[in-house]
């Protein structure tokens, strides 16, 4: 049996020790090289894309000769108002790449010695950037489509057995209301070329809402696999479709959605084992992150960190996350791989920290 990629030496191309021993100047040079890779690490104006510039006397600032606006490495990116050092941002990207099931803000705050709030916002910004990077990706070949609900965890059972039934009845309904649906569209890997399939995830009120999205992002000759849910019926009018009855088989006559289910298993493992609780208001970001990790699962950690930094360099400042903890919560933009309605009245991050799991 072939060795698992994560056990191979190719999976390790950077270590947190190498980042920790870097000076701030070297970390800055590294980020600059990756973020402005298209121009060989030299400045690119974020306002007009111009390559000609003057160097300003202020350290690490330039003025564009085209639009005459000044800019720095993080201008017009999600790290526009960053307070963290470049070394910590670089280290955060490596830690984030190393967590194959995701990284919790609590862990990052302890690893980098930054506040929980800074760690939480930093991670959400990186998730946003990864999603935005994949926003226009189209899928082709054989695509599996499926939906699953997440969130809405129940609080701990009371000590007295007598109260269990009453407790479950009361809390189950409330927990169900807080559950949100994620629909995944996943390309199967191509065995001939060895190309890993792409994934797109969407936060939607119901599975049927994914039909118009599938029409837009799947190429016309795509073969779609779906389960027997009546909501997938219209897919048959748009694509060659294979259906699998899960009450009888997991795979039958070439039809299966096992790869889509495998992605949901990664999400469930992350929800249970890493984050403990994922709030519905931010579920789409976690889905984007895990979809990105799934499609880059055979890429080394150093390359993943570089891809993340590159995505950060292209993503505009987040309207939702700027000033999040100062009470300036914008409406979720639905940017990125996932989209759909999400209420943003969310104190679940604090609830988790204080042990109050609201249901
Ligand atoms: Zn410019």
mmCIF file of N, CA and C in Angstrom, residues 233-293:
data_model
loop_
_atom_site.group_PDB
_atom_site.id
_atom_site.type_symbol
_atom_site.label_atom_id
_atom_site.label_comp_id
_atom_site.label_asym_id
_atom_site.label_seq_id
_atom_site.Cartn_x
_atom_site.Cartn_y
_atom_site.Cartn_z
ATOM 1 N N UNK A 233 -33.708 16.445 -8.296
ATOM 2 C CA UNK A 233 -34.349 16.048 -9.565
ATOM 3 C C UNK A 233 -34.011 16.978 -10.736
ATOM 4 N N UNK A 234 -34.105 18.329 -10.560
ATOM 5 C CA UNK A 234 -33.858 19.212 -11.717
ATOM 6 C C UNK A 234 -32.460 19.064 -12.323
ATOM 7 N N UNK A 235 -31.523 18.468 -11.575
ATOM 8 C CA UNK A 235 -30.169 18.289 -12.125
ATOM 9 C C UNK A 235 -30.202 17.456 -13.396
ATOM 10 N N UNK A 236 -31.194 16.527 -13.439
ATOM 11 C CA UNK A 236 -31.282 15.616 -14.585
ATOM 12 C C UNK A 236 -31.612 16.349 -15.880
ATOM 13 N N UNK A 237 -32.239 17.528 -15.756
ATOM 14 C CA UNK A 237 -32.570 18.312 -16.946
ATOM 15 C C UNK A 237 -31.342 19.059 -17.468
ATOM 16 N N UNK A 238 -30.368 19.254 -16.586
ATOM 17 C CA UNK A 238 -29.213 20.082 -16.961
ATOM 18 C C UNK A 238 -27.965 19.271 -17.322
ATOM 19 N N UNK A 239 -27.804 18.125 -16.652
ATOM 20 C CA UNK A 239 -26.563 17.349 -16.822
ATOM 21 C C UNK A 239 -26.885 15.858 -16.918
ATOM 22 N N UNK A 240 -25.890 15.100 -17.402
ATOM 23 C CA UNK A 240 -26.001 13.648 -17.285
ATOM 24 C C UNK A 240 -25.859 13.341 -15.791
ATOM 25 N N UNK A 241 -26.862 12.673 -15.232
ATOM 26 C CA UNK A 241 -26.886 12.517 -13.765
ATOM 27 C C UNK A 241 -26.991 11.048 -13.368
ATOM 28 N N UNK A 242 -26.244 10.674 -12.343
ATOM 29 C CA UNK A 242 -26.361 9.330 -11.778
ATOM 30 C C UNK A 242 -26.830 9.472 -10.344
ATOM 31 N N UNK A 243 -27.831 8.670 -9.957
ATOM 32 C CA UNK A 243 -28.392 8.793 -8.614
ATOM 33 C C UNK A 243 -28.084 7.531 -7.816
ATOM 34 N N UNK A 244 -27.888 7.721 -6.507
ATOM 35 C CA UNK A 244 -27.595 6.586 -5.631
ATOM 36 C C UNK A 244 -28.592 6.588 -4.470
ATOM 37 N N UNK A 245 -29.218 5.431 -4.269
ATOM 38 C CA UNK A 245 -30.188 5.319 -3.175
ATOM 39 C C UNK A 245 -29.441 4.874 -1.909
ATOM 40 N N UNK A 246 -29.251 5.791 -0.999
ATOM 41 C CA UNK A 246 -28.434 5.482 0.182
ATOM 42 C C UNK A 246 -29.105 4.512 1.151
ATOM 43 N N UNK A 247 -30.415 4.317 1.019
ATOM 44 C CA UNK A 247 -31.053 3.358 1.923
ATOM 45 C C UNK A 247 -30.729 1.922 1.484
ATOM 46 N N UNK A 248 -30.235 1.760 0.247
ATOM 47 C CA UNK A 248 -29.879 0.417 -0.238
ATOM 48 C C UNK A 248 -28.374 0.211 -0.427
ATOM 49 N N UNK A 249 -27.706 1.228 -0.992
ATOM 50 C CA UNK A 249 -26.269 1.077 -1.288
ATOM 51 C C UNK A 249 -25.531 2.374 -0.981
ATOM 52 N N UNK A 250 -24.222 2.237 -0.770
ATOM 53 C CA UNK A 250 -23.365 3.424 -0.738
ATOM 54 C C UNK A 250 -22.811 3.693 -2.142
ATOM 55 N N UNK A 251 -22.669 2.583 -2.912
ATOM 56 C CA UNK A 251 -22.157 2.731 -4.268
ATOM 57 C C UNK A 251 -22.813 1.645 -5.109
ATOM 58 N N UNK A 252 -23.389 2.027 -6.251
ATOM 59 C CA UNK A 252 -24.075 1.026 -7.059
ATOM 60 C C UNK A 252 -24.046 1.444 -8.524
ATOM 61 N N UNK A 253 -23.657 0.515 -9.370
ATOM 62 C CA UNK A 253 -23.663 0.764 -10.812
ATOM 63 C C UNK A 253 -22.877 2.033 -11.175
ATOM 64 N N UNK A 254 -21.781 2.238 -10.504
ATOM 65 C CA UNK A 254 -20.926 3.402 -10.803
ATOM 66 C C UNK A 254 -21.389 4.697 -10.157
ATOM 67 N N UNK A 255 -22.555 4.681 -9.510
ATOM 68 C CA UNK A 255 -23.060 5.924 -8.898
ATOM 69 C C UNK A 255 -22.711 5.945 -7.418
ATOM 70 N N UNK A 256 -22.129 7.035 -6.945
ATOM 71 C CA UNK A 256 -21.895 7.200 -5.504
ATOM 72 C C UNK A 256 -21.537 8.645 -5.192
ATOM 73 N N UNK A 257 -21.751 9.014 -3.930
ATOM 74 C CA UNK A 257 -21.367 10.373 -3.505
ATOM 75 C C UNK A 257 -20.384 10.265 -2.336
ATOM 76 N N UNK A 258 -19.576 9.195 -2.371
ATOM 77 C CA UNK A 258 -18.667 8.940 -1.243
ATOM 78 C C UNK A 258 -17.614 10.028 -1.052
ATOM 79 N N UNK A 259 -17.180 10.659 -2.157
ATOM 80 C CA UNK A 259 -16.166 11.711 -2.031
ATOM 81 C C UNK A 259 -16.767 12.964 -1.363
ATOM 82 N N UNK A 260 -18.034 13.232 -1.664
ATOM 83 C CA UNK A 260 -18.717 14.358 -1.011
ATOM 84 C C UNK A 260 -18.881 14.049 0.481
ATOM 85 N N UNK A 261 -19.256 12.792 0.785
ATOM 86 C CA UNK A 261 -19.416 12.380 2.190
ATOM 87 C C UNK A 261 -18.073 12.449 2.920
ATOM 88 N N UNK A 262 -17.008 12.123 2.203
ATOM 89 C CA UNK A 262 -15.679 12.155 2.811
ATOM 90 C C UNK A 262 -15.322 13.589 3.231
ATOM 91 N N UNK A 263 -15.728 14.568 2.408
ATOM 92 C CA UNK A 263 -15.493 15.964 2.792
ATOM 93 C C UNK A 263 -16.295 16.324 4.045
ATOM 94 N N UNK A 264 -17.557 15.844 4.102
ATOM 95 C CA UNK A 264 -18.379 16.142 5.284
ATOM 96 C C UNK A 264 -17.778 15.503 6.538
ATOM 97 N N UNK A 265 -17.141 14.359 6.370
ATOM 98 C CA UNK A 265 -16.505 13.712 7.513
ATOM 99 C C UNK A 265 -15.361 14.585 8.030
ATOM 100 N N UNK A 266 -14.625 15.206 7.090
ATOM 101 C CA UNK A 266 -13.551 16.125 7.505
ATOM 102 C C UNK A 266 -14.159 17.299 8.281
ATOM 103 N N UNK A 267 -15.306 17.796 7.798
ATOM 104 C CA UNK A 267 -15.946 18.917 8.502
ATOM 105 C C UNK A 267 -16.427 18.504 9.895
ATOM 106 N N UNK A 268 -16.999 17.289 9.973
ATOM 107 C CA UNK A 268 -17.485 16.820 11.282
ATOM 108 C C UNK A 268 -16.321 16.614 12.248
ATOM 109 N N UNK A 269 -15.236 16.062 11.743
ATOM 110 C CA UNK A 269 -14.059 15.857 12.602
ATOM 111 C C UNK A 269 -13.545 17.193 13.107
ATOM 112 N N UNK A 270 -13.536 18.190 12.217
ATOM 113 C CA UNK A 270 -13.063 19.524 12.615
ATOM 114 C C UNK A 270 -14.003 20.132 13.642
ATOM 115 N N UNK A 271 -15.301 19.963 13.424
ATOM 116 C CA UNK A 271 -16.285 20.546 14.353
ATOM 117 C C UNK A 271 -16.161 19.911 15.741
ATOM 118 N N UNK A 272 -16.056 18.574 15.741
ATOM 119 C CA UNK A 272 -15.979 17.844 17.015
ATOM 120 C C UNK A 272 -14.620 17.982 17.674
ATOM 121 N N UNK A 273 -13.568 17.755 16.872
ATOM 122 C CA UNK A 273 -12.250 17.579 17.477
ATOM 123 C C UNK A 273 -11.390 18.817 17.572
ATOM 124 N N UNK A 274 -11.650 19.826 16.741
ATOM 125 C CA UNK A 274 -10.781 21.005 16.756
ATOM 126 C C UNK A 274 -11.490 22.211 17.358
ATOM 127 N N UNK A 275 -12.675 22.500 16.839
ATOM 128 C CA UNK A 275 -13.328 23.756 17.253
ATOM 129 C C UNK A 275 -14.344 23.536 18.378
ATOM 130 N N UNK A 276 -14.790 22.298 18.563
ATOM 131 C CA UNK A 276 -15.810 21.936 19.551
ATOM 132 C C UNK A 276 -17.178 22.461 19.143
ATOM 133 N N UNK A 277 -17.213 23.688 18.667
ATOM 134 C CA UNK A 277 -18.482 24.251 18.227
ATOM 135 C C UNK A 277 -18.197 25.236 17.095
ATOM 136 N N UNK A 278 -18.946 25.133 16.000
ATOM 137 C CA UNK A 278 -18.802 26.120 14.926
ATOM 138 C C UNK A 278 -20.114 26.871 14.832
ATOM 139 N N UNK A 279 -20.022 28.192 14.973
ATOM 140 C CA UNK A 279 -21.235 28.999 14.935
ATOM 141 C C UNK A 279 -21.793 29.071 13.519
ATOM 142 N N UNK A 280 -23.119 29.023 13.414
ATOM 143 C CA UNK A 280 -23.770 29.080 12.102
ATOM 144 C C UNK A 280 -23.403 30.319 11.324
ATOM 145 N N UNK A 281 -23.182 31.431 12.025
ATOM 146 C CA UNK A 281 -22.881 32.691 11.346
ATOM 147 C C UNK A 281 -21.540 32.650 10.621
ATOM 148 N N UNK A 282 -20.655 31.762 11.042
ATOM 149 C CA UNK A 282 -19.320 31.714 10.428
ATOM 150 C C UNK A 282 -19.047 30.374 9.750
ATOM 151 N N UNK A 283 -20.067 29.523 9.728
ATOM 152 C CA UNK A 283 -19.889 28.170 9.182
ATOM 153 C C UNK A 283 -19.339 28.186 7.757
ATOM 154 N N UNK A 284 -19.802 29.159 6.944
ATOM 155 C CA UNK A 284 -19.361 29.185 5.538
ATOM 156 C C UNK A 284 -17.852 29.360 5.432
ATOM 157 N N UNK A 285 -17.256 30.099 6.390
ATOM 158 C CA UNK A 285 -15.790 30.304 6.314
ATOM 159 C C UNK A 285 -15.052 28.996 6.629
ATOM 160 N N UNK A 286 -15.547 28.259 7.623
ATOM 161 C CA UNK A 286 -14.899 26.991 7.983
ATOM 162 C C UNK A 286 -15.036 25.999 6.822
ATOM 163 N N UNK A 287 -16.202 26.027 6.154
ATOM 164 C CA UNK A 287 -16.407 25.128 5.005
ATOM 165 C C UNK A 287 -15.427 25.480 3.894
ATOM 166 N N UNK A 288 -15.215 26.783 3.662
ATOM 167 C CA UNK A 288 -14.273 27.216 2.621
ATOM 168 C C UNK A 288 -12.863 26.731 2.954
ATOM 169 N N UNK A 289 -12.501 26.903 4.233
ATOM 170 C CA UNK A 289 -11.151 26.505 4.655
ATOM 171 C C UNK A 289 -10.939 25.005 4.436
ATOM 172 N N UNK A 290 -11.913 24.213 4.892
ATOM 173 C CA UNK A 290 -11.727 22.761 4.814
ATOM 174 C C UNK A 290 -11.801 22.258 3.372
ATOM 175 N N UNK A 291 -12.592 22.934 2.540
ATOM 176 C CA UNK A 291 -12.630 22.568 1.116
ATOM 177 C C UNK A 291 -11.265 22.855 0.492
ATOM 178 N N UNK A 292 -10.687 23.982 0.862
ATOM 179 C CA UNK A 292 -9.359 24.345 0.343
ATOM 180 C C UNK A 292 -8.316 23.317 0.793
ATOM 181 N N UNK A 293 -8.424 22.909 2.064
ATOM 182 C CA UNK A 293 -7.459 21.928 2.580
ATOM 183 C C UNK A 293 -7.642 20.574 1.904
#
